[in-house]
Coordinates of C-alpha atoms and ligand atoms in Angstrom, one line a residue:
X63 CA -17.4 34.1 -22.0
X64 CA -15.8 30.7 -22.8
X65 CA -15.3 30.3 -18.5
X66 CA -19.0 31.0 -18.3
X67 CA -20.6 28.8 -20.3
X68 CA -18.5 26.2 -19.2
X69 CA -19.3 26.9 -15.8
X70 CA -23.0 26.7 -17.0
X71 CA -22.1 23.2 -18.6
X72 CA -20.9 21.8 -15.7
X73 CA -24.0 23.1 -13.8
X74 CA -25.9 21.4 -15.9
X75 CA -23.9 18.3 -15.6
X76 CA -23.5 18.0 -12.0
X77 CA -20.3 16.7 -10.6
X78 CA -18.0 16.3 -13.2
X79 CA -14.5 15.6 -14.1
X80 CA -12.7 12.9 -14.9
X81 CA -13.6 9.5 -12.9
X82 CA -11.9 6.6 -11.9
X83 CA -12.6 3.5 -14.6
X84 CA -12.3 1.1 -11.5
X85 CA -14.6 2.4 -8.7
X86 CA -16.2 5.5 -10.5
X87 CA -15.0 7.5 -8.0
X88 CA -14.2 11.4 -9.1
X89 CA -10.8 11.7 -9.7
X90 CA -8.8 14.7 -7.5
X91 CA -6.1 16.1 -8.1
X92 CA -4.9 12.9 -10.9
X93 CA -5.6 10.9 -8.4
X94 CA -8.6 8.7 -6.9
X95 CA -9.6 9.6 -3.5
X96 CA -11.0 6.3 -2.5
X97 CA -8.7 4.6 -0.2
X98 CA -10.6 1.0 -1.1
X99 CA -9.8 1.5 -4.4
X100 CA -8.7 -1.8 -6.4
X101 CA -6.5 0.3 -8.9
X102 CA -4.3 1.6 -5.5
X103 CA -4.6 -2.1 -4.0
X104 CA -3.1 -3.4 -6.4
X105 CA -0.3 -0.8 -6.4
X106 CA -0.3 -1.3 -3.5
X107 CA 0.3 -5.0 -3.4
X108 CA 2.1 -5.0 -6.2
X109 CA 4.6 -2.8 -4.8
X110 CA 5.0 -5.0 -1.4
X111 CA 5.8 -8.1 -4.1
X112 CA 8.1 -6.0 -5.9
X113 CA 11.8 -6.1 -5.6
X114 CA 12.5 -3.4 -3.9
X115 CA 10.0 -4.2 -1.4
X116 CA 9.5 -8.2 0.1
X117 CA 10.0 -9.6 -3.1
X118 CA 7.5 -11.8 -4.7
X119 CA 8.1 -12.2 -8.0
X120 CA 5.8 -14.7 -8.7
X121 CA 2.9 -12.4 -7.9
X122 CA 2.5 -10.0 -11.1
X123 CA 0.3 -7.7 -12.1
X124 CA -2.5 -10.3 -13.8
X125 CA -2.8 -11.8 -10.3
X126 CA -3.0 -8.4 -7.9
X127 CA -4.8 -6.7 -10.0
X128 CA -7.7 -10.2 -9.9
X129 CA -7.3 -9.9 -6.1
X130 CA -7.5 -6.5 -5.9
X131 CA -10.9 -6.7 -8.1
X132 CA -12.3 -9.7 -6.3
X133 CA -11.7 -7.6 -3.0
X134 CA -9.7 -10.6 -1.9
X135 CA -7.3 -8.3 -0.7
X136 CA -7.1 -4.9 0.8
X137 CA -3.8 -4.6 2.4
X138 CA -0.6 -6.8 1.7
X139 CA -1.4 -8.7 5.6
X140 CA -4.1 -10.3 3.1
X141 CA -2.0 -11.8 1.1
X142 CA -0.9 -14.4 3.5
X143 CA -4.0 -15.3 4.5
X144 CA -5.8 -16.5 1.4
X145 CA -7.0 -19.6 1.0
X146 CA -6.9 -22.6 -1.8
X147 CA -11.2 -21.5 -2.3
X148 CA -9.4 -17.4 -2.5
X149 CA -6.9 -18.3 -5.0
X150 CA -9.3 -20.7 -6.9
X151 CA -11.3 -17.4 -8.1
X152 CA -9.0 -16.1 -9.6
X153 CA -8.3 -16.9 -13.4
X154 CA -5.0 -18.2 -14.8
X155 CA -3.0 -19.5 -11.6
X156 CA -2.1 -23.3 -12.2
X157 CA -1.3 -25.1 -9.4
X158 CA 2.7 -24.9 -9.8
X159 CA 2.1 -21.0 -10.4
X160 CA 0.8 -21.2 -6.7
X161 CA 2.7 -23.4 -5.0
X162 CA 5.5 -20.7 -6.0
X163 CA 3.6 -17.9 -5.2
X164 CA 3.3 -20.0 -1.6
X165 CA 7.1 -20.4 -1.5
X166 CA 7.9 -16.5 -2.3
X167 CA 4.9 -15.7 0.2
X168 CA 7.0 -17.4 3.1
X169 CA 10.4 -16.5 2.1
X170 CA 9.4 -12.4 2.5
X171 CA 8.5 -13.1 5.9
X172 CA 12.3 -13.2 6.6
X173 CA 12.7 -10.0 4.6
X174 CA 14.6 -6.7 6.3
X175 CA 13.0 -3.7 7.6
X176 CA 14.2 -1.0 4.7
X177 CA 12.5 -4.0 2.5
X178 CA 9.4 -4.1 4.8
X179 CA 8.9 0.0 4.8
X180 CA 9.2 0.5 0.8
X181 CA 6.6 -2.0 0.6
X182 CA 4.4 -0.7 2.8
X183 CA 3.7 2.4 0.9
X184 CA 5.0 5.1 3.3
X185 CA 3.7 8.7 2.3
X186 CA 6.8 10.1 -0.2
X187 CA 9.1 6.9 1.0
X188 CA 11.2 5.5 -1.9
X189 CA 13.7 2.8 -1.5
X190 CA 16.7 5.0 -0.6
X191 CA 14.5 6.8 2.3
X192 CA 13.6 3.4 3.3
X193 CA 17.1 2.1 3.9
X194 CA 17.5 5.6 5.8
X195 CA 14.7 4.9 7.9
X196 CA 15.6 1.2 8.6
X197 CA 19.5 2.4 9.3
X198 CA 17.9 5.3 12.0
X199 CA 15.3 3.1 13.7
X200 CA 16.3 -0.6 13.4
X201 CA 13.3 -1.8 13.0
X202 CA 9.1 -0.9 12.2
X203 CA 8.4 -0.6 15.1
X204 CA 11.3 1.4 15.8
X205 CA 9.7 3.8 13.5
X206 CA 6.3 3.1 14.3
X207 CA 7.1 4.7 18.1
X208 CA 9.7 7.3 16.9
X209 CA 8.8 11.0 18.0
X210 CA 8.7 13.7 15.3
X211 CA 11.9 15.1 16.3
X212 CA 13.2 12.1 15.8
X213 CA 11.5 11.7 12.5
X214 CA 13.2 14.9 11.4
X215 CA 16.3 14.3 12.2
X216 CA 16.6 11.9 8.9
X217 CA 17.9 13.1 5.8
X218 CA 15.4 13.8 3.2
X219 CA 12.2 14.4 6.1
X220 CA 10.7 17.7 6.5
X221 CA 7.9 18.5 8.6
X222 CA 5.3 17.8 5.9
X223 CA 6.5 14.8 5.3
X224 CA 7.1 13.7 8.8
X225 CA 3.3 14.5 9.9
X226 CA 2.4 12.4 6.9
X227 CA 4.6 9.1 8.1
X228 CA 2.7 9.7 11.6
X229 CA -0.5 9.8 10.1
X230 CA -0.2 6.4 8.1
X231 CA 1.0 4.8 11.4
X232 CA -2.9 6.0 12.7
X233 CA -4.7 4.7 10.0
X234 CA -7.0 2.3 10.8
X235 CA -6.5 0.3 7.3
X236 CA -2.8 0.6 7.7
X237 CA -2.9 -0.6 11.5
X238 CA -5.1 -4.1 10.5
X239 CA -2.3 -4.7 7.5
X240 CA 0.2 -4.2 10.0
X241 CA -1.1 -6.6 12.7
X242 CA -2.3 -9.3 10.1
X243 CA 0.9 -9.0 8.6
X244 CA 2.7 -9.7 12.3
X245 CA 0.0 -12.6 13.3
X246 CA 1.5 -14.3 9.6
X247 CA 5.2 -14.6 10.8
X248 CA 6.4 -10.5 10.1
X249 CA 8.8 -9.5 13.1
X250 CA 9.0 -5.7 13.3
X251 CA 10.0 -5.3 16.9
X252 CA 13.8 -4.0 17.2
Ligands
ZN45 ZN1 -10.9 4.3 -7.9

């Protein structure tokens, strides 16, 4: 009885469900299922800055979570491409906030490739799969070209998982961060 009339309820109500306070999006599964998201961009970003990934510590949370909002940024490749008029937007960012923000920007450029794949999100890849990775393939690219077999040879990848890694590399959104991020000063062939 009590299934029923909630399935009535929600008839009544249309789609419902939890949704996500930043895009309004229906939330599956705990999650929201908009890639565009700001709440995931600025995970997103804010893992890239974070230590474990290219290290940018002068990028917290107030300031990707502003980008992410002002759609400033969609992918970390963005980041190195804003502008004074970009940053200027964004509230709370003195002048000697950004000039360190520059200065961290530039340094991650010279940052390794197990730093390089944590940051960049990879589908179930934490900071020990990403030094795995980066020992087994040298380099992004390295990755980026691997075969599955190749994939599944790694500790720690099963199939699932290895699909998953191939699928990101095809991702259109992934692709432009990795090509913006390579036309900014990122080396990822071997
Ligand atoms: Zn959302």
């Amino acid at each position: 009885m009590a299934s029923l009339l909630h399935a009535i309820a929600s008839f009544f109500k249309g789609p419902s469900g939890p949704k996500c306070p930043e895009c309004a999006s229906i939330i599956i599964d705990d999650q929201c299922p908009n890639l565009d998201c700001p709440i995931k961009v600025a995970e997103w970003l804010q893992r890239w800055g974070s230590p474990g990934g290219v290290n940018i510590p002068a990028l917290g949370q107030a300031e990707v979570e502003q980008l992410a909002k002002l759609r400033l940024v969609l992918h970390p490749g963005e980041l190195y491409e804003l502008g004074p008029g970009d940053w200027d937007r964004l509230g709370g960012v003195s002048a000697g906030h950004r000039a360190e923000i520059d200065g961290q920007l530039e340094a991650s450029k010279s940052a390794g490739p197990s730093a390089v794949l944590y940051g960049l999100n990879l589908p179930g890849v934490d900071e020990r799969l990403a030094k795995r990775l980066a020992e087994a393939f040298a380099s992004v690219d390295g990755l980026r070209l691997s075969k599955p077999e190749q994939l599944r040879q790694v500790e720690g990848i099963g199939d699932r998982q290895a699909g998953e890694i191939a699928r990101w590399f095809r991702d259109s959104l992934n692709k432009k961060a990795l090509k913006m991020l390579e036309q900014n000063g990122f080396r990822f062939a071997g």
